[in-house]
MMTF fields as JSON, N, C-alpha, C and O atoms, coordinates in Angstrom:
{
  "mmtfVersion": "1.0.0",
  "mmtfProducer": "UNKNOWN",
  "numBonds": 631,
  "numAtoms": 632,
  "numGroups": 158,
  "numChains": 1,
  "numModels": 1,
  "chainsPerModel": [1],
  "groupsPerChain": [158],
  "chainIdList": ["A"],
  "bondAtomList": [4, 2, 8, 6, 12, 10, 16, 14, 20, 18, 24, 22, 28, 26, 32, 30, 36, 34, 40, 38, 44, 42, 48, 46, 52, 50, 56, 54, 60, 58, 64, 62, 68, 66, 72, 70, 76, 74, 80, 78, 84, 82, 88, 86, 92, 90, 96, 94, 100, 98, 104, 102, 108, 106, 112, 110, 116, 114, 120, 118, 124, 122, 128, 126, 132, 130, 136, 134, 140, 138, 144, 142, 148, 146, 152, 150, 156, 154, 160, 158, 164, 162, 168, 166, 172, 170, 176, 174, 180, 178, 184, 182, 188, 186, 192, 190, 196, 194, 200, 198, 204, 202, 208, 206, 212, 210, 216, 214, 220, 218, 224, 222, 228, 226, 232, 230, 236, 234, 240, 238, 244, 242, 248, 246, 252, 250, 256, 254, 260, 258, 264, 262, 268, 266, 272, 270, 276, 274, 280, 278, 284, 282, 288, 286, 292, 290, 296, 294, 300, 298, 304, 302, 308, 306, 312, 310, 316, 314, 320, 318, 324, 322, 328, 326, 332, 330, 336, 334, 340, 338, 344, 342, 348, 346, 352, 350, 356, 354, 360, 358, 364, 362, 368, 366, 372, 370, 376, 374, 380, 378, 384, 382, 388, 386, 392, 390, 396, 394, 400, 398, 404, 402, 408, 406, 412, 410, 416, 414, 420, 418, 424, 422, 428, 426, 432, 430, 436, 434, 440, 438, 444, 442, 448, 446, 452, 450, 456, 454, 460, 458, 464, 462, 468, 466, 472, 470, 476, 474, 480, 478, 484, 482, 488, 486, 492, 490, 496, 494, 500, 498, 504, 502, 508, 506, 512, 510, 516, 514, 520, 518, 524, 522, 528, 526, 532, 530, 536, 534, 540, 538, 544, 542, 548, 546, 552, 550, 556, 554, 560, 558, 564, 562, 568, 566, 572, 570, 576, 574, 580, 578, 584, 582, 588, 586, 592, 590, 596, 594, 600, 598, 604, 602, 608, 606, 612, 610, 616, 614, 620, 618, 624, 622, 628, 626],
  "bondOrderList": [1, 1, 1, 1, 1, 1, 1, 1, 1, 1, 1, 1, 1, 1, 1, 1, 1, 1, 1, 1, 1, 1, 1, 1, 1, 1, 1, 1, 1, 1, 1, 1, 1, 1, 1, 1, 1, 1, 1, 1, 1, 1, 1, 1, 1, 1, 1, 1, 1, 1, 1, 1, 1, 1, 1, 1, 1, 1, 1, 1, 1, 1, 1, 1, 1, 1, 1, 1, 1, 1, 1, 1, 1, 1, 1, 1, 1, 1, 1, 1, 1, 1, 1, 1, 1, 1, 1, 1, 1, 1, 1, 1, 1, 1, 1, 1, 1, 1, 1, 1, 1, 1, 1, 1, 1, 1, 1, 1, 1, 1, 1, 1, 1, 1, 1, 1, 1, 1, 1, 1, 1, 1, 1, 1, 1, 1, 1, 1, 1, 1, 1, 1, 1, 1, 1, 1, 1, 1, 1, 1, 1, 1, 1, 1, 1, 1, 1, 1, 1, 1, 1, 1, 1, 1, 1, 1, 1],
  "groupList": [{"groupName": "UNK", "atomNameList": ["N", "CA", "C", "O"], "elementList": ["N", "C", "C", "O"], "formalChargeList": [0, 0, 0, 0], "bondAtomList": [1, 0, 2, 1, 3, 2], "bondOrderList": [1, 1, 2], "singleLetterCode": "X", "chemCompType": "L-PEPTIDE LINKING"}],
  "groupTypeList": [0, 0, 0, 0, 0, 0, 0, 0, 0, 0, 0, 0, 0, 0, 0, 0, 0, 0, 0, 0, 0, 0, 0, 0, 0, 0, 0, 0, 0, 0, 0, 0, 0, 0, 0, 0, 0, 0, 0, 0, 0, 0, 0, 0, 0, 0, 0, 0, 0, 0, 0, 0, 0, 0, 0, 0, 0, 0, 0, 0, 0, 0, 0, 0, 0, 0, 0, 0, 0, 0, 0, 0, 0, 0, 0, 0, 0, 0, 0, 0, 0, 0, 0, 0, 0, 0, 0, 0, 0, 0, 0, 0, 0, 0, 0, 0, 0, 0, 0, 0, 0, 0, 0, 0, 0, 0, 0, 0, 0, 0, 0, 0, 0, 0, 0, 0, 0, 0, 0, 0, 0, 0, 0, 0, 0, 0, 0, 0, 0, 0, 0, 0, 0, 0, 0, 0, 0, 0, 0, 0, 0, 0, 0, 0, 0, 0, 0, 0, 0, 0, 0, 0, 0, 0, 0, 0, 0, 0],
  "groupIdList": [1, 2, 3, 4, 5, 6, 7, 8, 9, 10, 11, 12, 13, 14, 15, 16, 17, 18, 19, 20, 21, 22, 23, 24, 25, 26, 27, 28, 29, 30, 31, 32, 33, 34, 35, 36, 37, 38, 39, 40, 41, 42, 43, 44, 45, 46, 47, 48, 49, 50, 51, 52, 53, 54, 55, 56, 57, 58, 59, 60, 61, 62, 63, 64, 65, 66, 67, 68, 69, 70, 71, 72, 73, 74, 75, 76, 77, 78, 79, 80, 81, 82, 83, 84, 85, 86, 87, 88, 89, 90, 91, 92, 93, 94, 95, 96, 97, 98, 99, 100, 101, 102, 103, 104, 105, 106, 107, 108, 109, 110, 111, 112, 113, 114, 115, 116, 117, 118, 119, 120, 121, 122, 123, 124, 125, 126, 127, 128, 129, 130, 131, 132, 133, 134, 135, 136, 137, 138, 139, 140, 141, 142, 143, 144, 145, 146, 147, 148, 149, 150, 151, 152, 153, 154, 155, 156, 157, 158],
  "secStructList": [7, 7, 2, 2, 2, 2, 2, 2, 2, 2, 2, 2, 2, 2, 2, 2, 2, 2, 2, 2, 2, 2, 6, 6, 7, 2, 2, 2, 2, 2, 2, 2, 2, 2, 2, 2, 2, 2, 2, 7, 6, 6, 7, 2, 2, 2, 2, 2, 2, 2, 2, 2, 2, 2, 6, 6, 6, 6, 6, 2, 2, 2, 2, 2, 2, 2, 2, 2, 2, 2, 6, 6, 7, 6, 6, 1, 7, 2, 2, 2, 2, 2, 2, 6, 6, 7, 4, 4, 4, 7, 7, 2, 2, 2, 2, 2, 2, 2, 2, 2, 2, 2, 2, 6, 7, 6, 6, 7, 1, 1, 7, 7, 2, 2, 2, 2, 2, 2, 2, 2, 2, 2, 7, 2, 2, 2, 2, 2, 2, 2, 2, 2, 2, 2, 2, 2, 2, 2, 2, 2, 2, 2, 2, 2, 2, 2, 2, 2, 7, 2, 2, 2, 2, 2, 2, 2, 2, 7],
  "xCoordList": [0.919, -0.052, 0.726, 1.642, 0.547, 1.237, 1.027, 0.166, 2.032, 1.865, 0.552, -0.101, 0.264, -1.058, -2.394, -3.465, -2.149, -3.23, -3.556, -4.688, -2.404, -2.481, -3.005, -3.829, -2.375, -3.015, -4.554, -5.293, -5.128, -6.403, -7.224, -8.346, -6.7, -7.178, -7.274, -8.321, -6.341, -6.495, -7.292, -8.086, -7.39, -8.409, -9.78, -10.673, -9.984, -11.481, -11.597, -12.711, -10.611, -10.826, -11.176, -11.895, -10.435, -10.724, -12.211, -12.953, -12.644, -13.91, -15.05, -16.009, -14.705, -15.559, -15.606, -16.663, -14.551, -14.339, -15.076, -15.621, -15.06, -15.757, -17.25, -17.986, -17.73, -19.06, -19.612, -20.669, -18.85, -19.342, -19.376, -20.273, -18.396, -18.267, -19.375, -19.825, -19.962, -21.024, -22.242, -23.214, -22.327, -23.496, -23.392, -24.297, -22.459, -22.433, -21.722, -21.528, -21.369, -20.812, -19.219, -18.469, -18.819, -17.471, -16.682, -15.582, -17.311, -16.437, -16.047, -14.923, -16.784, -16.387, -15.558, -14.533, -15.834, -14.914, -13.426, -12.492, -13.28, -11.985, -11.363, -10.145, -12.199, -11.77, -11.243, -10.049, -11.82, -11.372, -10.199, -9.319, -10.189, -8.992, -7.523, -6.382, -7.831, -6.805, -6.225, -5.063, -7.021, -6.708, -5.865, -4.758, -6.28, -5.61, -4.328, -3.401, -4.177, -2.938, -1.991, -0.801, -2.608, -1.572, -1.034, 0.064, -1.727, -1.201, -0.554, 0.323, -0.582, 0.15, 0.407, -0.247, 1.445, 1.572, 1.874, 1.459, 2.609, 2.832, 1.914, 2.2, 0.747, -0.104, -0.754, -1.55, -0.28, -0.941, -2.327, -2.938, -2.93, -4.467, -5.105, -5.901, -4.615, -5.235, -4.851, -5.684, -3.52, -3.313, -4.053, -4.463, -4.289, -5.171, -6.626, -7.277, -7.189, -8.405, -8.538, -9.363, -7.671, -7.702, -7.599, -8.378, -6.625, -6.524, -7.746, -8.195, -8.332, -9.642, -10.754, -11.619, -10.85, -11.906, -11.527, -12.36, -10.109, -9.423, -9.804, -10.159, -9.754, -10.013, -11.371, -11.684, -12.41, -13.766, -14.293, -15.383, -13.545, -13.985, -15.207, -15.612, -15.799, -17.043, -18.264, -19.396, -17.998, -19.032, -20.072, -21.253, -19.493, -20.545, -21.646, -22.697, -21.48, -22.475, -23.607, -24.7, -23.242, -24.137, -25.509, -26.518, -25.472, -26.506, -27.549, -28.707, -26.95, -27.594, -28.375, -29.549, -27.444, -28.034, -29.151, -30.284, -28.902, -30.157, -31.399, -32.471, -31.225, -32.367, -32.966, -34.153, -32.401, -32.857, -33.577, -34.559, -32.996, -33.766, -34.837, -35.865, -34.895, -36.042, -37.166, -38.32, -36.916, -38.102, -38.326, -39.075, -37.908, -38.425, -37.611, -38.108, -36.563, -35.698, -35.354, -34.756, -35.751, -35.727, -34.222, -33.747, -33.487, -31.824, -31.006, -29.845, -31.724, -31.018, -31.514, -32.612, -30.826, -31.53, -31.267, -30.318, -31.931, -31.661, -30.201, -29.546, -29.713, -28.285, -27.246, -26.366, -27.474, -26.741, -26.612, -25.572, -27.859, -28.034, -27.556, -27.076, -27.503, -26.825, -25.292, -24.676, -24.71, -23.442, -22.826, -21.762, -23.712, -23.16, -23.072, -22.435, -23.753, -23.787, -22.272, -21.986, -21.541, -20.436, -19.728, -19.394, -19.387, -19.047, -17.706, -17.577, -16.615, -15.404, -15.716, -14.925, -16.909, -17.143, -17.611, -17.462, -18.058, -18.812, -18.319, -17.949, -18.277, -17.695, -18.984, -20.135, -18.576, -19.452, -20.889, -22.026, -20.483, -21.302, -22.181, -23.4, -21.756, -22.551, -23.305, -24.395, -22.729, -23.74, -24.905, -26.035, -24.554, -25.619, -26.615, -27.833, -26.075, -27.278, -27.801, -28.871, -27.237, -28.107, -29.227, -30.393, -28.548, -29.723, -30.75, -31.89, -30.458, -31.632, -32.547, -33.768, -32.032, -32.473, -33.519, -34.7, -32.96, -33.773, -34.772, -35.86, -34.54, -35.506, -36.701, -37.817, -36.401, -37.37, -37.987, -38.802, -37.786, -38.372, -39.847, -40.189, -40.545, -41.959, -42.841, -43.655, -42.737, -43.781, -42.938, -43.328, -41.965, -41.041, -41.729, -42.781, -41.075, -41.532, -40.938, -41.574, -39.787, -39.04, -39.041, -39.305, -38.798, -38.739, -37.364, -36.426, -37.138, -35.83, -35.328, -34.206, -36.093, -35.576, -34.101, -33.316, -33.796, -32.651, -31.462, -30.38, -31.675, -31.006, -30.568, -29.41, -31.587, -31.442, -30.702, -29.731, -31.076, -30.521, -28.826, -28.033, -28.425, -27.115, -26.429, -25.343, -26.999, -26.254, -26.115, -25.107, -27.131, -27.036, -25.946, -25.219, -25.861, -24.984, -23.413, -22.446, -23.41, -22.118, -21.401, -20.322, -22.012, -21.488, -21.457, -22.465, -20.496, -20.499, -21.017, -21.584, -20.822, -21.252, -22.589, -23.065, -23.478, -24.739, -25.231, -26.341, -24.687, -25.033, -24.948, -25.749, -23.884, -23.604, -24.787, -25.245, -25.114, -26.101, -27.603, -28.34, -27.898, -29.223, -29.258, -30.303, -28.088, -27.908, -28.361, -29.158, -27.805, -28.034, -29.485, -30.078, -30.005, -31.499, -32.387, -33.5, -31.96, -32.789, -32.766, -33.8, -31.629, -31.63, -32.469, -32.901, -32.699, -33.446, -34.742, -35.451, -35.372, -36.474, -36.78, -37.096, -36.628, -36.691, -38.035, -37.942, -39.221, -40.29, -40.401, -40.843, -39.934, -39.937, -38.864, -39.108, -37.69, -36.714, -37.18, -37.031, -37.675, -38.344, -39.261, -39.178, -40.09, -41.303, -40.981, -41.452, -39.929, -39.252, -38.527, -38.517, -37.893, -37.328, -38.242, -38.083, -39.208, -40.297, -41.165, -41.606, -41.325, -42.124, -41.469, -42.082, -39.879, -39.019, -39.137, -39.093, -39.279, -39.482, -38.636, -38.06, -38.516, -38.046, -36.491, -35.929, -35.828, -34.396, -34.104, -33.366, -34.566, -34.346, -34.473, -33.583, -35.712, -35.893, -35.003, -34.447, -34.708, -33.641, -32.157, -31.404, -31.952, -30.504, -30.646, -29.726, -31.602, -32.056, -31.755, -30.958, -32.64, -32.632, -31.326, -31.11, -30.33, -29.192, -28.022, -26.912],
  "yCoordList": [-1.15, -0.092, 1.134, 1.193, 2.363, 3.496, 4.211, 3.908, 5.331, 6.044, 6.779, 6.933, 7.209, 7.907, 7.171, 7.607, 5.902, 4.964, 4.551, 4.366, 4.425, 4.008, 5.132, 4.951, 6.403, 7.512, 7.713, 8.27, 7.255, 7.425, 6.343, 6.623, 5.057, 3.997, 4.297, 4.09, 4.691, 4.977, 5.977, 5.841, 7.13, 8.366, 7.778, 8.194, 6.79, 6.078, 5.322, 5.392, 4.449, 3.709, 4.498, 4.103, 5.735, 6.633, 7.12, 7.063, 7.561, 8.05, 6.7, 6.789, 5.783, 4.538, 4.338, 4.272, 4.264, 4.237, 5.217, 4.886, 6.418, 7.445, 7.366, 7.732, 6.816, 6.681, 5.503, 5.572, 4.514, 3.269, 3.586, 3.123, 4.344, 4.918, 5.709, 5.449, 6.66, 7.271, 6.602, 7.079, 5.528, 4.713, 3.602, 2.781, 3.633, 2.727, 1.426, 0.523, 1.479, -0.007, -0.088, -0.212, -0.012, -0.006, -1.006, -0.739, -2.488, -3.432, -3.219, -3.554, -2.776, -2.349, -1.301, -1.352, -0.31, 0.776, 0.362, 0.675, -0.31, -0.741, -1.777, -1.935, -2.423, -3.3, -2.418, -2.606, -1.329, -0.356, 0.394, 0.821, 0.54, 1.235, 0.233, 0.659, -0.89, -1.781, -2.205, -2.607, -2.134, -2.259, -1.075, -1.271, 0.201, 1.32, 1.384, 1.975, 0.809, 0.794, -0.255, -0.021, -1.36, -2.162, -1.554, -1.885, -0.787, 0.008, 1.023, 1.262, 1.943, 2.788, 2.918, 3.656, 2.102, 1.732, 3.147, 3.333, 4.044, 5.254, 6.405, 7.527, 6.11, 7.224, 7.671, 6.978, 8.99, 9.328, 9.434, 9.131, 9.81, 10.004, 8.624, 8.478, 7.626, 6.19, 5.823, 5.337, 6.075, 5.529, 6.328, 5.759, 7.662, 8.309, 8.002, 8.173, 7.58, 6.981, 5.612, 5.332, 4.969, 3.354, 3.7, 3.134, 4.644, 4.785, 5.249, 4.844, 6.225, 6.86, 5.92, 6.129, 4.871, 3.604, 2.986, 2.825, 2.521, 1.752, 2.452, 1.756, 3.716, 4.437, 4.837, 5.566, 4.445, 4.602, 5.993, 6.426, 6.659, 8.087, 8.136, 9.219, 6.884, 6.745, 6.672, 6.603, 6.691, 6.581, 7.729, 7.559, 9.079, 9.976, 9.668, 10.307, 8.847, 8.478, 7.703, 7.702, 6.972, 6.012, 6.706, 6.384, 7.707, 8.389, 8.689, 8.273, 9.47, 9.83, 8.653, 8.662, 7.657, 6.503, 6.012, 5.93, 5.713, 5.036, 5.891, 5.398, 7.358, 7.98, 8.109, 8.433, 7.928, 7.919, 6.597, 6.514, 5.628, 4.286, 4.288, 3.839, 4.686, 4.758, 5.577, 5.234, 6.626, 7.449, 7.042, 7.78, 6.043, 5.39, 5.879, 5.757, 6.352, 6.83, 5.663, 4.701, 5.744, 4.445, 4.415, 3.403, 5.449, 5.117, 4.477, 4.13, 4.309, 3.597, 2.371, 2.382, 1.122, 0.053, -0.609, -0.138, -1.507, -1.979, -2.437, -2.206, -3.174, -3.678, -2.327, -2.395, -1.341, -0.219, 0.4, 0.755, 0.469, 0.811, 0.041, 0.544, -1.448, -2.345, -2.247, -2.313, -2.07, -1.994, -0.796, -0.885, 0.337, 1.438, 1.387, 2.22, 0.336, 0.058, -0.724, -0.886, -1.087, -1.828, -1.321, -0.138, -2.057, -1.809, -1.07, -0.158, -1.349, -0.488, 0.925, 1.789, 1.25, 2.603, 3.567, 4.784, 3.119, 4.049, 4.592, 3.724, 5.438, 5.863, 5.671, 5.407, 5.842, 5.638, 6.461, 5.991, 7.812, 8.798, 8.408, 8.389, 8.149, 7.771, 6.391, 6.212, 5.428, 4.321, 4.657, 4.237, 5.523, 6.092, 6.877, 6.726, 7.639, 8.288, 7.634, 8.054, 6.531, 5.782, 4.902, 4.713, 4.413, 3.879, 4.589, 4.135, 5.894, 6.757, 6.887, 6.797, 7.076, 7.176, 6.116, 6.35, 4.847, 3.475, 3.301, 2.857, 3.62, 3.34, 4.475, 4.308, 5.389, 6.713, 6.619, 7.508, 5.686, 5.538, 4.808, 4.28, 4.911, 3.963, 4.325, 3.499, 5.518, 6.035, 6.045, 6.756, 5.41, 5.384, 4.551, 3.952, 4.533, 3.698, 2.235, 1.2, 2.347, 1.032, 0.204, 0.842, -0.983, -1.856, -1.813, -1.965, -1.585, -1.377, -2.714, -2.731, -3.829, -4.67, -5.146, -5.157, -5.576, -5.912, -4.819, -5.266, -3.47, -2.555, -2.545, -2.526, -2.56, -2.528, -3.65, -3.564, -4.874, -6.01, -6.006, -6.587, -5.38, -5.123, -4.4, -4.793, -3.226, -2.374, -2.779, -2.429, -3.587, -4.018, -5.114, -5.155, -6.021, -7.149, -6.818, -7.508, -5.603, -5.355, -4.123, -3.709, -3.581, -2.465, -2.557, -2.328, -2.83, -2.779, -1.504, -1.533, -0.409, 1.022, 1.042, 1.562, 0.345, 0.521, -0.454, -0.169, -1.623, -2.667, -1.766, -1.918, -0.893, -0.573, 0.79, 1.22, 1.275, 2.239, 1.788, 2.441, 0.467, 0.066, -0.521, -0.435, -1.085, -1.49, -0.412, -0.583, 0.672, 2.001, 2.39, 2.63, 2.462, 2.658, 1.557, 1.846, 0.437, -0.677, -0.441, -0.588, -0.078, 0.361, 1.635, 1.889, 2.375, 3.518, 3.379, 4.166, 2.554, 2.514, 1.12, 1.014, 0.154, -1.081, -1.475, -2.101, -1.042, -1.073, -0.439, -1.018, 0.702, 1.453, 0.714, 0.538, 0.393, -0.184, -1.634, -2.027, -2.319, -3.576, -3.638, -4.416, -2.77, -2.438, -2.152, -2.643, -1.104, -0.588, -1.701, -1.798, -2.566, -3.614, -4.751, -5.313, -5.037, -5.745, -5.44, -6.32, -4.225, -3.645, -3.722, -3.823, -3.656, -3.475, -4.912, -4.931, -6.035, -7.264, -8.438, -8.186, -9.414, -10.694, -10.526, -10.825, -10.03, -9.654, -8.874, -9.256, -7.887, -6.739, -7.29, -7.203, -7.954, -8.483, -9.455, -9.277, -10.275, -11.384, -10.858, -11.328, -9.809, -8.971, -8.275, -8.357, -7.77, -7.194, -8.1, -7.821, -9.443, -10.509, -11.088, -11.627, -10.98, -11.86, -11.016, -11.52],
  "zCoordList": [-0.041, 0.153, 0.089, 0.909, -0.874, -0.969, 0.35, 1.177, 0.47, 1.654, 1.767, 2.799, 0.557, 0.67, 0.634, 1.057, 0.022, 0.342, 1.721, 2.167, 2.36, 3.831, 4.769, 5.665, 4.423, 5.385, 4.939, 5.75, 3.589, 3.358, 4.027, 4.451, 4.15, 4.592, 6.246, 6.86, 6.741, 8.354, 8.489, 9.421, 7.781, 7.94, 7.863, 8.601, 6.961, 6.897, 8.021, 8.54, 8.696, 9.648, 11.077, 11.996, 10.958, 12.221, 12.051, 13.031, 10.933, 10.71, 11.139, 11.906, 10.569, 11.058, 12.649, 13.278, 13.122, 14.499, 15.383, 16.436, 14.903, 15.572, 15.475, 16.392, 14.19, 14.008, 14.894, 15.52, 14.874, 15.49, 17.171, 17.876, 17.655, 18.856, 19.237, 20.353, 18.557, 18.889, 18.829, 19.415, 18.18, 17.896, 19.19, 19.342, 19.919, 21.072, 20.818, 21.631, 19.567, 19.16, 19.32, 18.351, 20.548, 20.847, 20.252, 19.768, 20.253, 19.795, 18.251, 17.877, 17.537, 16.027, 16.025, 15.345, 16.699, 16.851, 17.188, 16.449, 18.269, 18.52, 17.522, 17.444, 16.821, 15.562, 14.789, 14.559, 14.206, 13.052, 13.587, 12.841, 14.771, 15.385, 15.409, 15.226, 15.627, 15.555, 14.35, 14.302, 13.297, 11.86, 11.574, 11.071, 11.852, 11.62, 12.27, 11.715, 13.444, 14.227, 13.424, 13.218, 13.023, 12.258, 10.928, 10.482, 10.403, 9.152, 9.493, 8.664, 10.573, 10.875, 12.451, 13.188, 12.847, 14.343, 15.184, 16.328, 14.48, 15.282, 15.102, 15.52, 14.445, 14.274, 15.653, 16.285, 16.048, 17.417, 17.398, 18.423, 16.412, 16.523, 16.953, 17.881, 16.109, 16.273, 17.721, 18.486, 18.098, 19.679, 20.659, 21.671, 20.471, 21.4, 21.359, 22.389, 20.31, 20.108, 20.928, 21.798, 20.495, 21.325, 22.899, 23.666, 23.405, 24.856, 25.448, 26.521, 24.609, 25.206, 25.284, 26.135, 24.477, 24.552, 25.712, 26.603, 25.869, 26.955, 28.266, 29.217, 28.369, 29.821, 29.874, 30.814, 28.895, 29.407, 28.812, 29.186, 27.923, 27.893, 26.869, 26.446, 26.473, 25.73, 26.586, 26.106, 27.915, 28.759, 28.661, 28.965, 28.157, 28.161, 27.173, 27.226, 26.396, 25.404, 25.804, 25.239, 26.925, 27.548, 27.776, 27.149, 28.744, 29.148, 27.937, 27.919, 26.947, 25.658, 24.911, 24.54, 24.789, 24.141, 24.959, 24.484, 26.061, 26.978, 26.84, 26.491, 27.155, 27.013, 25.642, 25.617, 24.582, 23.209, 22.866, 22.129, 23.463, 23.257, 24.058, 23.552, 25.224, 26.063, 25.549, 25.804, 24.849, 24.258, 23.06, 22.42, 22.482, 21.175, 20.004, 18.885, 20.12, 18.926, 18.128, 18.608, 16.835, 15.993, 15.655, 15.141, 15.915, 15.537, 16.435, 16.221, 17.585, 18.693, 19.117, 19.674, 18.942, 19.112, 20.629, 21.257, 21.154, 22.375, 22.564, 23.581, 21.381, 21.483, 21.846, 22.704, 21.184, 21.217, 22.575, 23.13, 23.021, 24.637, 25.427, 26.443, 25.271, 26.057, 26.169, 27.233, 24.868, 24.55, 25.511, 26.124, 25.513, 26.172, 27.573, 28.218, 28.13, 29.578, 30.0, 31.186, 29.117, 29.39, 30.551, 30.485, 31.747, 33.063, 33.025, 33.842, 32.136, 31.989, 31.759, 32.137, 31.114, 30.458, 31.722, 31.611, 32.67, 33.484, 34.857, 35.647, 35.126, 36.504, 37.562, 37.215, 38.751, 39.835, 39.612, 39.642, 39.384, 39.184, 38.002, 38.175, 37.025, 35.744, 35.963, 35.42, 36.75, 36.972, 37.745, 37.499, 38.806, 39.691, 38.701, 38.786, 37.853, 37.097, 36.116, 35.676, 35.561, 34.577, 35.381, 35.038, 36.555, 37.469, 37.662, 37.563, 37.986, 38.276, 36.977, 37.111, 35.843, 34.48, 34.349, 34.093, 34.56, 34.325, 35.272, 34.906, 36.591, 37.474, 37.326, 37.819, 36.746, 36.702, 35.47, 35.223, 34.552, 33.27, 32.98, 31.922, 34.081, 34.044, 32.908, 32.495, 32.367, 31.312, 30.016, 29.09, 29.899, 28.667, 27.609, 27.834, 26.403, 25.308, 25.278, 25.077, 25.485, 25.198, 26.617, 27.636, 26.698, 27.879, 28.392, 27.609, 29.86, 30.478, 31.096, 31.602, 31.083, 31.732, 31.63, 32.579, 30.24, 29.734, 30.177, 30.56, 30.119, 30.36, 31.991, 32.407, 32.665, 34.262, 34.534, 35.285, 33.944, 34.459, 34.064, 34.806, 32.975, 32.35, 33.237, 33.663, 33.627, 34.531, 35.869, 36.482, 36.51, 37.733, 37.884, 38.877, 36.835, 36.74, 36.411, 36.734, 35.694, 35.132, 35.833, 35.407, 36.874, 37.486, 39.121, 39.788, 39.561, 40.99, 41.632, 42.725, 40.961, 41.292, 41.508, 42.517, 40.361, 40.446, 41.363, 41.812, 41.814, 42.765, 44.285, 45.207, 44.288, 45.824, 45.839, 46.898, 44.661, 44.588, 45.056, 45.794, 44.43, 44.431, 46.071, 46.717, 46.628, 48.055, 48.981, 49.904, 48.671, 49.373, 49.278, 50.33, 48.335, 48.068, 48.681, 49.121, 48.713, 49.355, 50.837, 51.488, 51.406, 53.069, 53.26, 54.385, 52.316, 52.369, 52.095, 52.722, 51.28, 50.519, 49.752, 48.567, 50.624, 49.813, 48.899, 47.843, 49.433, 48.895, 47.242, 46.249, 47.336, 46.112, 44.873, 43.679, 45.61, 44.5, 44.093, 42.935, 44.948, 44.764, 43.596, 42.645, 43.785, 42.828, 41.314, 40.288, 41.54, 40.152, 39.351, 38.124, 40.287, 39.424, 38.925, 37.841, 39.806, 39.571, 38.263, 37.523, 38.107, 37.123, 35.803, 34.741, 35.962, 34.755, 33.966, 32.736, 34.687, 34.131, 34.724, 35.782, 34.306, 34.899, 35.069, 36.123, 33.971, 33.965, 34.993, 35.901, 34.962, 36.088, 37.334, 38.18, 37.54, 38.873, 39.136, 40.219, 38.64, 38.878, 39.259, 40.112, 38.437, 38.544, 40.149, 40.963, 40.362, 41.478, 42.685, 43.581, 42.576, 43.731, 44.039, 45.125, 42.989, 43.016, 43.754, 43.925]
}
């Protein structure tokens, strides 16, 4: 591959990675970045993008994706919302905020059971937050998880 073709391919892969990352598809974003890194191992932009994903800087997209999914945005699938909840991507504050969003989403369009289960099962911070809430108001949390569906209730009960 010529130098120009290599640079063009890396630029294309960076654009693809950015699109996939914003859509919540971290797996494919990393795949594109790894391919770009293979082509140009010393490319600082590629290395920074990989480090950014590895350090969880994509987590700011999780609340937006989850909210878009919950309100019925056709551009966000349940799978994308689930992928955005990857435990390595969330800080304690983000996990608690996502938990608030999910528990407070009773009137939303999309089902929350799988999302709530993924958050509880995948984030120790979410589990700590739920345990604190149980200590303060067990009935409210029990009912919210029960209303969310079997997956959410099983995650809550475990």
